Short mmCIF file of C-alpha atoms and ligand atoms in Angstrom, two decimals:
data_model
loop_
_atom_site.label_atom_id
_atom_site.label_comp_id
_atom_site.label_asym_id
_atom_site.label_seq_id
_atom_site.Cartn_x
_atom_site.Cartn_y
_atom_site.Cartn_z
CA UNK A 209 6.07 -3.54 25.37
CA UNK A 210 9.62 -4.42 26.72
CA UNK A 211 12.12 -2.10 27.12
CA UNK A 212 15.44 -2.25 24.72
CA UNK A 213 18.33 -1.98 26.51
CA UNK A 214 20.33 -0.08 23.71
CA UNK A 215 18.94 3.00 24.22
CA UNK A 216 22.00 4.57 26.16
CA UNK A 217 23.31 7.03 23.15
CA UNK A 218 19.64 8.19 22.75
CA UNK A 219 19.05 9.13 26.27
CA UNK A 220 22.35 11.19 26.34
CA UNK A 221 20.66 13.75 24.27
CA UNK A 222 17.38 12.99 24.70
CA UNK A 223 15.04 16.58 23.93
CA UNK A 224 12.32 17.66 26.11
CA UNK A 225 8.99 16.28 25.19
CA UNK A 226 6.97 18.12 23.35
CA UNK A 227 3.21 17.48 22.43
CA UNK A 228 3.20 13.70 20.48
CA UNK A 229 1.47 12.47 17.35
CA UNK A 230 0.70 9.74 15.27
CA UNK A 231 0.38 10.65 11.64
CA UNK A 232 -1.74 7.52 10.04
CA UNK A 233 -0.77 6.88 6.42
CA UNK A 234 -2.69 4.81 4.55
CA UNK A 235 -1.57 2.73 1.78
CA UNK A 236 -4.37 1.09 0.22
CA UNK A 237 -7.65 2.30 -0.44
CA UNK A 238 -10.01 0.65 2.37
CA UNK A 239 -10.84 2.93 5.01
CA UNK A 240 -10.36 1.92 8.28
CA UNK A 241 -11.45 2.96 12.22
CA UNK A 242 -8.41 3.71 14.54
CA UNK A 243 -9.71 2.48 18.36
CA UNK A 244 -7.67 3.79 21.11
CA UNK A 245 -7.00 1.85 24.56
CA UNK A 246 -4.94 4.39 27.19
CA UNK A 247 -3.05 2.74 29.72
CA UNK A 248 -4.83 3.60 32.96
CA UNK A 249 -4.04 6.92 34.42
CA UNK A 250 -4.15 8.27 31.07
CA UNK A 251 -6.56 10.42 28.86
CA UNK A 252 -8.92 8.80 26.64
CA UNK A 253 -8.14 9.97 22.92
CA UNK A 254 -11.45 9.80 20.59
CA UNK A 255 -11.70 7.19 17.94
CA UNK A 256 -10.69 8.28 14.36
CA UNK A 257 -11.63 7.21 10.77
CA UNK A 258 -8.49 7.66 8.21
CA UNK A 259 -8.29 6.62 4.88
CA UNK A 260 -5.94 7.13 1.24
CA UNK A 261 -7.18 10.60 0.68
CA UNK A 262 -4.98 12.00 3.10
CA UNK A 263 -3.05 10.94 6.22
CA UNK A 264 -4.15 12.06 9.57
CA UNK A 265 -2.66 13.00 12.12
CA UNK A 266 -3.80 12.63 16.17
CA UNK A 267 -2.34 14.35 18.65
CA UNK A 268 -1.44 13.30 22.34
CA UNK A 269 -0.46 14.23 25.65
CA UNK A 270 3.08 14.32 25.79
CA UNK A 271 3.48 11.39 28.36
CA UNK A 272 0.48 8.95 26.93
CA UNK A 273 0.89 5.17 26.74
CA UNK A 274 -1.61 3.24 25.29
CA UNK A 275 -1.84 1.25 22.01
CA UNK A 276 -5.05 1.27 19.47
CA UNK A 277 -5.46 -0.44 16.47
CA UNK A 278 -7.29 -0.44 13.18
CA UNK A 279 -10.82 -1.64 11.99
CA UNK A 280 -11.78 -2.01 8.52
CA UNK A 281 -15.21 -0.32 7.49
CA UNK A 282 -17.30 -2.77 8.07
CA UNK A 283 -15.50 -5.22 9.75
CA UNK A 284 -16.42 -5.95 13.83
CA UNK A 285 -14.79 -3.34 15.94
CA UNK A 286 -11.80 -6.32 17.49
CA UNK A 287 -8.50 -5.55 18.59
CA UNK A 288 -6.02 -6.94 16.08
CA UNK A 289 -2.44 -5.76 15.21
CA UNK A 290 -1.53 -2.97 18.16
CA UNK A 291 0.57 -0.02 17.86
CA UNK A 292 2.20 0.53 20.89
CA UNK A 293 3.08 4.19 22.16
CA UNK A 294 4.83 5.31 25.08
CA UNK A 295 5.77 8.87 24.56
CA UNK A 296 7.69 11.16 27.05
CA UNK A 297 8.64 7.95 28.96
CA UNK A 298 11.88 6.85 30.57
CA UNK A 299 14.88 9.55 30.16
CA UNK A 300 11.74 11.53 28.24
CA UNK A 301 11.96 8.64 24.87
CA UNK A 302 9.31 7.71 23.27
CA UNK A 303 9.28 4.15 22.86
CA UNK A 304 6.76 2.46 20.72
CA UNK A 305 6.29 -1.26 18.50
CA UNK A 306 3.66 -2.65 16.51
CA UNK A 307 2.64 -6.02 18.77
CA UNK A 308 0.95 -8.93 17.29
CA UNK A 309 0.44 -10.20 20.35
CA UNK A 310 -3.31 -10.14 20.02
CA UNK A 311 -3.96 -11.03 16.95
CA UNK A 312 -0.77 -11.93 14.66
CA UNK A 313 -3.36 -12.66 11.79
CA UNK A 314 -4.37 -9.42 11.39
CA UNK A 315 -2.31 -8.18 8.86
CA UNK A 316 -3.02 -5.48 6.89
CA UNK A 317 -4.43 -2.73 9.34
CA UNK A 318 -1.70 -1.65 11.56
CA UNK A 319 1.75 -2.10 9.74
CA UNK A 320 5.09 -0.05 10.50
CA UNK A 321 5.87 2.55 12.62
CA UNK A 322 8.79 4.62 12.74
CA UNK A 323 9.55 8.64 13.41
CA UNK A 324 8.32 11.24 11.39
CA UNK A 325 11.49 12.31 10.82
CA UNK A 326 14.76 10.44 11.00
CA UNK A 327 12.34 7.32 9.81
CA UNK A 328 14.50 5.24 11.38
CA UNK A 329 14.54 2.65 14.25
CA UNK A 330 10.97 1.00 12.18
CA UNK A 331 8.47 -1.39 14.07
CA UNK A 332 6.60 -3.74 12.21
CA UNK A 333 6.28 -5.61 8.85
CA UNK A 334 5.68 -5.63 5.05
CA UNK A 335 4.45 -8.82 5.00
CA UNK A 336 4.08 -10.48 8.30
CA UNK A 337 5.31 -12.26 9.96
CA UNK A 338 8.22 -10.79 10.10
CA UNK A 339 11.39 -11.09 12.92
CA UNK A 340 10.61 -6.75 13.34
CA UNK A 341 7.23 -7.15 15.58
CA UNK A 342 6.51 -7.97 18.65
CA UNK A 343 5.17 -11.38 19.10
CA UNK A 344 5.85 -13.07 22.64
CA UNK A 345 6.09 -11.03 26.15
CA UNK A 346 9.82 -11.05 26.11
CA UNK A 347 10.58 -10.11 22.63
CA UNK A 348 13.08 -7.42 22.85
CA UNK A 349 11.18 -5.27 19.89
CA UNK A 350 10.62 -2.23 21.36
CA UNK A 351 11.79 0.78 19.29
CA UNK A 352 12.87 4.42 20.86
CA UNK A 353 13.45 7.39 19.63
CA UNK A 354 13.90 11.41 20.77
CA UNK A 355 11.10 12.24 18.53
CA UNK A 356 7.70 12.50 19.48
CA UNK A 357 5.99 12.58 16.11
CA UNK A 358 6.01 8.69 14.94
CA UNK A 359 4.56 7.65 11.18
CA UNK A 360 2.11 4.61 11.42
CA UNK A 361 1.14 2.92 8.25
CA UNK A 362 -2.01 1.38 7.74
CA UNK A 363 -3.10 -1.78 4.90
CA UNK A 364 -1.72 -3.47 1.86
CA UNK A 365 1.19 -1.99 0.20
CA UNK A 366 4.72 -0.52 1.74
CA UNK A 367 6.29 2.56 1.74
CA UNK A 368 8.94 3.64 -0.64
CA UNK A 369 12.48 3.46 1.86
CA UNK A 370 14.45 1.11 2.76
CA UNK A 371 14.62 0.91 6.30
CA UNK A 372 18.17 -0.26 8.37
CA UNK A 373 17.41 -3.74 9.64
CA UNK A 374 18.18 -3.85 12.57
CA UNK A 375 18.83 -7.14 15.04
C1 LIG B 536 1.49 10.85 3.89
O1 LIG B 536 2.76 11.11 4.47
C2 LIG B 536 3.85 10.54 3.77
C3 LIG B 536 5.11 10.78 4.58
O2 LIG B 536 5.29 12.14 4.83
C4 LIG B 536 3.91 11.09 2.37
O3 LIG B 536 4.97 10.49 1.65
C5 LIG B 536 2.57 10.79 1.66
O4 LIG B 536 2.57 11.37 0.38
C6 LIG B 536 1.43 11.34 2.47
N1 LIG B 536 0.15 10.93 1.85
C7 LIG B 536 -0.81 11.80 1.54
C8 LIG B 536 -2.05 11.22 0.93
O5 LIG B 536 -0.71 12.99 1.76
#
């Protein structure tokens, strides 16, 4: 995680934090294990199994940071591709990315993350690698946003918008 430094016109009109979410969307039809890792200080949230059939949506303190990740059914429980949260943070953003910075091979658990709503600044790839993740300790990748409800997809396959690239 490494703070943008663009994130001036957000702040200006940044809402009060409200509870946060994840809403896990899966694209293809494995299911998978979503392992949670809080920063410390922070409340543990309780492992969750999401697949196709619906997405799912986990709720969190309105300050957490922490990342998790995804495990295929069957596969060893191993951290791989993280999503990164930071909600209710500095000026009351959340700020989140999807890191490959434990595992940049595992691609098709954890994919792209963006807000519920505005969809729009998006972390992570299609197809990685991509120049959209996080992948060294001073990558400037780090998305924020005045929402607290982010989207994270999950396996093969991409989701029908075309996101702004941004650089
Ligand atoms: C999951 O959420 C997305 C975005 O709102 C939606 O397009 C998709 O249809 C949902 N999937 C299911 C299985 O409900």
């Amino acid at each position: 995680m490494h703070f943008a430094t663009s994130v001036a016109t957000l702040i200006a009109s940044a809402a009060l934090s409200s509870a946060a979410t994840v809403n896990f969307w899966t694209l293809d039809n494995v299911q998978r294990t979503i392992y949670f890792t809080c920063n410390p200080g922070n409340a543990d949230i309780a492992s969750v199994t999401v697949d196709g059939s619906k997405n799912t949506t986990v709720t969190f303190p309105d300050t957490w940071q922490g990342n998790f990740y995804a495990v295929k059914e069957g596969d060893a429980n191993v951290p791989g591709m993280l999503g990164e949260v930071n909600f209710g943070s500095w000026h009351g953003l959340t700020y989140f990315d999807v890191s490959a910075i434990v595992d940049p091979n595992d691609k098709d658990n954890v994919k792209q993350m963006f807000p519920a709503e505005s969809y729009e600044p998006m972390s992570g790839c299609v197809n990685f690698p991509c120049n959209n993740a996080y992948y060294l300790p001073d990558d400037i990748q780090t998305k924020a946003t005045q929402e607290s409800d982010l989207i994270c997809t999950l396996g093969s396959g991409s989701v029908a918008h075309t996101f702004t690239e941004e650089q």
